[in-house]
Tab-separated table of C-alpha atoms in Angstrom:
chain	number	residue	atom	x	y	z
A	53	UNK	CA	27.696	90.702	50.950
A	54	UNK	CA	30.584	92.728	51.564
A	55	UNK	CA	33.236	90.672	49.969
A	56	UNK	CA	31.322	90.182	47.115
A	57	UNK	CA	30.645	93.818	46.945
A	58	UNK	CA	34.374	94.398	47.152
A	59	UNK	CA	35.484	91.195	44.709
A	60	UNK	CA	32.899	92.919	42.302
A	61	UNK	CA	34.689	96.469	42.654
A	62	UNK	CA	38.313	95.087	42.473
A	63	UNK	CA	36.638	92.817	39.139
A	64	UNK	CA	35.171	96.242	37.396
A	65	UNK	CA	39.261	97.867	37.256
A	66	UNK	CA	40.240	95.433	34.705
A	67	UNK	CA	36.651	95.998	32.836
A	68	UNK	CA	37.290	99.895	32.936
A	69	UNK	CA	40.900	100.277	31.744
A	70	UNK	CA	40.580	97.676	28.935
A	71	UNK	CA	36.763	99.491	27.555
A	72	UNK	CA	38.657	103.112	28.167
A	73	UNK	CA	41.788	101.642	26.469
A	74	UNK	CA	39.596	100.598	23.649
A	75	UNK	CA	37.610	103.721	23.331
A	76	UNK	CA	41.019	105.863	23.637
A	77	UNK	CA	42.608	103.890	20.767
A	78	UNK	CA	39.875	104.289	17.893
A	79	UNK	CA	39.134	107.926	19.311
A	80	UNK	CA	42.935	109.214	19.216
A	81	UNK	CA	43.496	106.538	15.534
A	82	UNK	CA	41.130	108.488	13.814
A	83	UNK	CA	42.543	110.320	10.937
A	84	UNK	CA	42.770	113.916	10.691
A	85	UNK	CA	44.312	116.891	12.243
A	86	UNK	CA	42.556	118.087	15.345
A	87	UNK	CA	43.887	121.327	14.716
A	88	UNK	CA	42.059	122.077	11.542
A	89	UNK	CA	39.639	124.846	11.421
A	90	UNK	CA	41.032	126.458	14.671
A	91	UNK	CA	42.566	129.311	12.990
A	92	UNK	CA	39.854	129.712	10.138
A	93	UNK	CA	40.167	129.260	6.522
A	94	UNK	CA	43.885	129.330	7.111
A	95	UNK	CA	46.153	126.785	8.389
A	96	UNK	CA	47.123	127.197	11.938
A	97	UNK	CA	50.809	128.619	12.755
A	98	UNK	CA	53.581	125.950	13.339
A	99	UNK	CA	54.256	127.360	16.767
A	100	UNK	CA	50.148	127.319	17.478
A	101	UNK	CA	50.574	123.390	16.373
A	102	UNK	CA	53.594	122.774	17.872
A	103	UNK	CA	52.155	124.036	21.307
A	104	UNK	CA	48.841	122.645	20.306
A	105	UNK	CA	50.189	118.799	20.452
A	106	UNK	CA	52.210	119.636	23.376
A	107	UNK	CA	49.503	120.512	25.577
A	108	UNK	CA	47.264	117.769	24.821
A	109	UNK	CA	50.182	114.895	25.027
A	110	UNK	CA	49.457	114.258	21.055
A	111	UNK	CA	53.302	113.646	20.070
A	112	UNK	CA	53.575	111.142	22.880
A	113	UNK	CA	53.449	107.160	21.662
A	114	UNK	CA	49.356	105.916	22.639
A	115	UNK	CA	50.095	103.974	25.460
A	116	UNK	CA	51.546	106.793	27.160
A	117	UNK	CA	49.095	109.293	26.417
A	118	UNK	CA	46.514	106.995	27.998
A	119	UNK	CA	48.377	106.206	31.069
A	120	UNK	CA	48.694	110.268	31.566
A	121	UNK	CA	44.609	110.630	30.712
A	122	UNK	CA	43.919	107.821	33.310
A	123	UNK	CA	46.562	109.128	35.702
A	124	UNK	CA	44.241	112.466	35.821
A	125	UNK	CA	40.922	110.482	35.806
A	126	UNK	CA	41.728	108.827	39.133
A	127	UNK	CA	42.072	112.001	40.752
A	128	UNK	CA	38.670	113.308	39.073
A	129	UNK	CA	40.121	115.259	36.406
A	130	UNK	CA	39.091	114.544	32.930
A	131	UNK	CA	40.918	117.017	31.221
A	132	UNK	CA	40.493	119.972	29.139
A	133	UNK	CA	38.472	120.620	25.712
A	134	UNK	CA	40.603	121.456	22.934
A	135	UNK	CA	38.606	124.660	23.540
A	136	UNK	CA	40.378	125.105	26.909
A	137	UNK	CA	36.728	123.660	28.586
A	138	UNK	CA	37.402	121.602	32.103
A	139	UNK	CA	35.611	118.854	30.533
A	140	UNK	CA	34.563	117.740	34.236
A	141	UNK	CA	32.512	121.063	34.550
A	142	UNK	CA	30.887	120.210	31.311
A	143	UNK	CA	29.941	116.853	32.751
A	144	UNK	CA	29.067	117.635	36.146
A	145	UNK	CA	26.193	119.666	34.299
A	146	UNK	CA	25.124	117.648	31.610
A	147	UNK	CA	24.976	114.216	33.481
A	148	UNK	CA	22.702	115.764	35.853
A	149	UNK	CA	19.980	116.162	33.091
A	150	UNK	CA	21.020	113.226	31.363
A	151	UNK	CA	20.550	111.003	34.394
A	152	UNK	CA	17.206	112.524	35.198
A	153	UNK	CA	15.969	111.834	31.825
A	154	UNK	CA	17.303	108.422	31.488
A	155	UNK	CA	15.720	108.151	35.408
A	156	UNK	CA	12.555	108.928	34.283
A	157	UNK	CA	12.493	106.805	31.265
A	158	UNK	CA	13.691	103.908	33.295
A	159	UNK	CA	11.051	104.420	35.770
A	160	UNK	CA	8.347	105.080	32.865
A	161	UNK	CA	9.225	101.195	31.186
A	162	UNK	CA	9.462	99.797	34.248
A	163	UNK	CA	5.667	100.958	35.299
A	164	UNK	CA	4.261	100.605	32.410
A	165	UNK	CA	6.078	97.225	30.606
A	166	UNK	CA	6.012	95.424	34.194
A	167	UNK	CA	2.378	96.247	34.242
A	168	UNK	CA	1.326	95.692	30.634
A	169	UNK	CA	3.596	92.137	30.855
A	170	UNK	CA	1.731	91.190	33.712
A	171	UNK	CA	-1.769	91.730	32.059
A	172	UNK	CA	-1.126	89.893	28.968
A	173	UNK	CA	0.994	87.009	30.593
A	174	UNK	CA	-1.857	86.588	32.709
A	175	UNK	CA	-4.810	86.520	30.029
A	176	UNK	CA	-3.024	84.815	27.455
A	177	UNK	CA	-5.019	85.176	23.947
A	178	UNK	CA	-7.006	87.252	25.538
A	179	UNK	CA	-7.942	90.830	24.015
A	180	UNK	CA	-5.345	92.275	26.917
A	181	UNK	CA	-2.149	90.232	25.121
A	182	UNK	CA	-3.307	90.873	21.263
A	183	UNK	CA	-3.094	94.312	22.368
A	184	UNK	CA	0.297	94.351	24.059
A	185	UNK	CA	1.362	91.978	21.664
A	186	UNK	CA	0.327	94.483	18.688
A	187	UNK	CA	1.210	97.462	20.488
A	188	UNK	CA	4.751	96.867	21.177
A	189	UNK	CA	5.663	95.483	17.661
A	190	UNK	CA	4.395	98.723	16.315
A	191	UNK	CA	6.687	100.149	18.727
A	192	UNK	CA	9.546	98.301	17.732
A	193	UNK	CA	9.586	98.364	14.282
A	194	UNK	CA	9.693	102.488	14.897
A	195	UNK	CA	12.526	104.033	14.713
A	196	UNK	CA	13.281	106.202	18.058
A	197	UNK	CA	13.612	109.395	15.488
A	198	UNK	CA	10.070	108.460	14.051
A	199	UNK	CA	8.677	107.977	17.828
A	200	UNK	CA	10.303	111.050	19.185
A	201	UNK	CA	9.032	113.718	16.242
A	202	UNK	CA	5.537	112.138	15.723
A	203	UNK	CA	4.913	112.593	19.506
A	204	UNK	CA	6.422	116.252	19.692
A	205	UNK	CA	4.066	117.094	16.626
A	206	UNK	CA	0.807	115.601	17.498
A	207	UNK	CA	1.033	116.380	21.848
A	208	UNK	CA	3.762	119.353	21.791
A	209	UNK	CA	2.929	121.740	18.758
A	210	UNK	CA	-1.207	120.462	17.856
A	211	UNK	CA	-2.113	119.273	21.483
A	212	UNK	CA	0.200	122.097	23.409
A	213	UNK	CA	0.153	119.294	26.157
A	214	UNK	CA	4.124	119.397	26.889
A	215	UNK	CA	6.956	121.948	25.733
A	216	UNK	CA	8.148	120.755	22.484
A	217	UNK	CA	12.020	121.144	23.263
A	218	UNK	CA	13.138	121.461	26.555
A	219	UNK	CA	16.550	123.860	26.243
A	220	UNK	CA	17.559	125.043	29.880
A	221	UNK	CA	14.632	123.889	31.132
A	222	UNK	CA	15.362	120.322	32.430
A	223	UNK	CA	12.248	120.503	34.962
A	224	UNK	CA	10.415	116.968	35.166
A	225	UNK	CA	7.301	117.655	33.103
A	226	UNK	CA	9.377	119.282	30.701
A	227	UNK	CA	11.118	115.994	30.435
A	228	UNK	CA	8.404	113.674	30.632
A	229	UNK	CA	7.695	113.479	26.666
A	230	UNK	CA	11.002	113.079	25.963
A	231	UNK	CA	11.468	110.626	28.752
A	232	UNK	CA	8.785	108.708	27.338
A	233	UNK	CA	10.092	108.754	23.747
A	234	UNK	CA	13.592	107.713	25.015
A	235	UNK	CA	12.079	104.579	27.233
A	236	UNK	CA	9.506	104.039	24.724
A	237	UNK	CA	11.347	100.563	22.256
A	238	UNK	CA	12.602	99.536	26.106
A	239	UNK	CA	9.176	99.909	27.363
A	240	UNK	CA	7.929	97.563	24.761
A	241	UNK	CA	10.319	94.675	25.224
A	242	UNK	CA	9.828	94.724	28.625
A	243	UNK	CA	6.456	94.079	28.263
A	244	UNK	CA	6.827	91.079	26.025
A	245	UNK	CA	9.977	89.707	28.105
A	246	UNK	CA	7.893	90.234	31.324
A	247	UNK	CA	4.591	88.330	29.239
A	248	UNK	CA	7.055	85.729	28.406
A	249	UNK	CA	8.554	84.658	32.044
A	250	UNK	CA	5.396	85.079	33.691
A	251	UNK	CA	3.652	82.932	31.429
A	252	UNK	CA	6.171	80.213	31.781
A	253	UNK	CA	5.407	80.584	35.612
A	254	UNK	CA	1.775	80.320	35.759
A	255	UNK	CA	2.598	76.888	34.624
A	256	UNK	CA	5.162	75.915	36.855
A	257	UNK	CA	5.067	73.209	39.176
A	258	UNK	CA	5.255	75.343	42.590
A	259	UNK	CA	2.224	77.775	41.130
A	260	UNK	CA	0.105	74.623	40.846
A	261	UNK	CA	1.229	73.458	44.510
A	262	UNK	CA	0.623	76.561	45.964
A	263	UNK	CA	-2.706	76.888	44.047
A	264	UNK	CA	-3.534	73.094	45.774
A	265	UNK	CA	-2.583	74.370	48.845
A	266	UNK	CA	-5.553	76.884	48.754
A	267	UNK	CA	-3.375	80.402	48.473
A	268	UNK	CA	-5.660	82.893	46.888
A	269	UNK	CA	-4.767	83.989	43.140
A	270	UNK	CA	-3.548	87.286	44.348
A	271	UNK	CA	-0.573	86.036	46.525
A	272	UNK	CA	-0.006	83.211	44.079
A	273	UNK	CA	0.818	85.587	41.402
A	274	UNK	CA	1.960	88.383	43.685
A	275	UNK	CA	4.360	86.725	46.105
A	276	UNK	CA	5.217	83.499	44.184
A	277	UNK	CA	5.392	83.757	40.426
A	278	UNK	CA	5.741	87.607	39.757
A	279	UNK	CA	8.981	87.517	42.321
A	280	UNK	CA	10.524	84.963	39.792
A	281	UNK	CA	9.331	86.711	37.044
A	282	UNK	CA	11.291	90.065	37.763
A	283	UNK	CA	14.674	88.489	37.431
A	284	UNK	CA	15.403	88.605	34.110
A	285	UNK	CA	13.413	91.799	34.307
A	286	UNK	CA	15.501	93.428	36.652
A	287	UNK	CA	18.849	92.101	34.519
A	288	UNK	CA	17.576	94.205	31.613
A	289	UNK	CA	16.485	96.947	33.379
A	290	UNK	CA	20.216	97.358	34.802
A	291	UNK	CA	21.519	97.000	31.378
A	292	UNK	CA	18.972	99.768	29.844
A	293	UNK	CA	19.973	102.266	32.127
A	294	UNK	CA	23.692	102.224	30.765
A	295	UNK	CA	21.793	101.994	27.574
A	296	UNK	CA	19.753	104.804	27.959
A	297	UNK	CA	22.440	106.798	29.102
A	298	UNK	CA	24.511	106.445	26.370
A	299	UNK	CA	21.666	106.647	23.429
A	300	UNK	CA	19.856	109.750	24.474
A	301	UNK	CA	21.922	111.531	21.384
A	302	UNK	CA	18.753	111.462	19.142
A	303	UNK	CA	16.219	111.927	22.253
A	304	UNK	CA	18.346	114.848	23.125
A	305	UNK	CA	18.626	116.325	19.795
A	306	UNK	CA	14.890	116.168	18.695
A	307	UNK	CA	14.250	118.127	21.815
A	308	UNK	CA	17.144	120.198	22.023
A	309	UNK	CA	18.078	118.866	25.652
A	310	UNK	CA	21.322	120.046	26.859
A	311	UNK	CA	23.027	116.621	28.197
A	312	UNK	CA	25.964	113.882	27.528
A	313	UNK	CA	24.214	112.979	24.710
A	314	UNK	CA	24.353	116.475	22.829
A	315	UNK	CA	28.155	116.929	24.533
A	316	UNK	CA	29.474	113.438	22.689
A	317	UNK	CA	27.859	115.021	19.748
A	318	UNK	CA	29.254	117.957	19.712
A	319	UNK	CA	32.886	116.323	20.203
A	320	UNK	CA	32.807	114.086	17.657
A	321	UNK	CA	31.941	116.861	15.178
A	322	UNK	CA	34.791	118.947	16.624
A	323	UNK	CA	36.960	116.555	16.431
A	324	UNK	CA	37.628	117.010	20.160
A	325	UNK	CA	38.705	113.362	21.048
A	326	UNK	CA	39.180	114.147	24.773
A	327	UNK	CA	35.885	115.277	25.197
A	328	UNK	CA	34.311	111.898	23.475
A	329	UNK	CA	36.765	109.786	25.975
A	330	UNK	CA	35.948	111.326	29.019
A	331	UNK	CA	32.103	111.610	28.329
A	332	UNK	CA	32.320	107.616	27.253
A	333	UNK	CA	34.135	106.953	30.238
A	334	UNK	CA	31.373	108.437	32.759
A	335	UNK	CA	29.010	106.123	31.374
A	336	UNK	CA	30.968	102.999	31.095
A	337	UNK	CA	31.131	104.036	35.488
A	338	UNK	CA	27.800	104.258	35.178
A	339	UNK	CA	26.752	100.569	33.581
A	340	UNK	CA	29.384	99.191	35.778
A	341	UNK	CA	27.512	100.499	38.752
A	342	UNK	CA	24.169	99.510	37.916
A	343	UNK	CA	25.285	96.245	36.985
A	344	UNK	CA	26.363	96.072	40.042
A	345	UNK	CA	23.390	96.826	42.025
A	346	UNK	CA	21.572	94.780	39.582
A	347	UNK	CA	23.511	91.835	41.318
A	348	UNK	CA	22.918	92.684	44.627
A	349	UNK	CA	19.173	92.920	43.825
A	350	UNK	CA	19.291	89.147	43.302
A	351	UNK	CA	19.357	88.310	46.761
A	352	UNK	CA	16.427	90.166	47.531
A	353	UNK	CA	14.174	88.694	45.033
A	354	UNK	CA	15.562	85.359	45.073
A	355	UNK	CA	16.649	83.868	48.359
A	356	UNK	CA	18.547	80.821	46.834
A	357	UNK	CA	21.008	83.447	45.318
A	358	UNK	CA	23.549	83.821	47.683
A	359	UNK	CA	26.319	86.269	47.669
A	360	UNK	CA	28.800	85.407	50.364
């Protein structure tokens, strides 16, 4: 286990320069002068500019101003907003509320989409799976901008039953709507991927054998098929929570949520470049690690997988 923990680690170096590599490239392409608007209507002084580009490595050739960004990132220093911002402050903040709300929502699909897959896979045609099976395509074919304000009308501002925007108030029932709107398309293809496996099990081979053998339907379904159901399961789930991460921007703005999310956001329309790299290059950390872990969790729900 350890030497595939540590062959994983030495694998994910290659992974992260060539994704921040990428990301630095169309980020610091983009045309446009990242001084505009900083002095006004008026065009900034020459020495301002001159200083400006100096600072922030801009007159240096690309490859060289990435190798001094990544030169600062492996010693934990991101850098500094074109606003002067230690844009590792900024993070340190906002990923805290950004990983509890993609936390939650990860925990919310996993509940509720393992539980409503397991229903419907098990009474197939039944009224249990129309309803899943209805449910989530309506859920689906919403968009997460649709989900997210029909929800804060009809149970924040009619129903009063949670805050409709959260602000500085990242406590967990304040984020529970919006954790729920965020997890809520995940949610629903869990259900049907989880319906899908499980149903393929039921029919398996081993089921029937351990069915002959007289094991009760409980610990048929329980310790046989479901643990071979969750695989793929637990492969997406790793995946969403990089996902999630990353595409709380709408989730955050429709309930004014002060996270990454809101931070890229606000970079992009600043044209702060540094501030979109080193917020992109969190999360990429972040999917590498729970891809990682989503590995490791093989062994434990399959024994045939084998990691030494």
């Amino acid at each position: 286990m350890f030497k595939y923990t540590l062959r994983r680690l030495l694998q994910m170096i290659p992974v992260v320069l060539g994704a921040t590599f990428l990301i630095y490239w169309m980020v610091f392409s983009l045309p446009g002068d990242p001084t505009a608007g900083k002095c006004g209507d008026r065009p900034c002084p020459e020495a301002y500019v001159a200083e400006f580009r100096e600072q922030y490595n801009l007159n240096d050739p690309l490859p060289i101003q990435y190798g001094k960004y990544m030169a600062g990132v492996v010693q934990g220093d991101f850098g500094e907003s074109y606003y002067g911002v230690e844009i590792s402050e900024e993070l340190s903040e906002r990923f805290v509320v950004t990983a509890k709300l993609a936390g939650m929502a990860l925990a919310i699909e996993a509940v509720i989409g393992i539980l409503a897959g397991v229903l419907a896979g098990l009474r197939k045609g039944g009224f249990i799976d129309n309803l899943v099976l209805i449910s989530t395509l309506a859920v689906i074919s919403l968009p997460i901008f649709v989900t997210g304000t029909v929800l804060q009308l009809y149970l924040g501002i009619r129903a009063e039953l949670f805050p409709v925007t959260v602000g500085s108030d990242a406590s967990f029932y304040a984020l529970l709507l919006p954790a729920f709107v965020l997890g809520s398309t995940s949610l629903a293809y869990l259900a049907r991927l989880m319906r899908t496996n499980l149903g393929e099990n039921v029919r398996s081979d081993y089921v029937r054998t351990a069915r002959a053998k007289g094991l009760s339907q409980p610990r048929v379904v329980g310790v046989h098929t479901l643990r071979n159901s969750l695989i793929p399961v637990v492969t997406y789930l790793g995946y969403d929570l990089g996902a999630l991460m990353g595409g709380a921007i709408i989730t955050e703005g429709i309930f004014n949520i002060p996270g990454v999310g809101g931070y890229v956001f606000r970079g992009i329309n600043d044209r702060d470049g540094i501030v979109v790299v080193g917020a992109v290059t969190a999360l990429i950390l972040v999917y590498l690690l729970a891809n990682l872990i989503v590995d490791l969790l093989y062994g434990l729900l399959d024994p045939r997988i084998s990691h030494d």
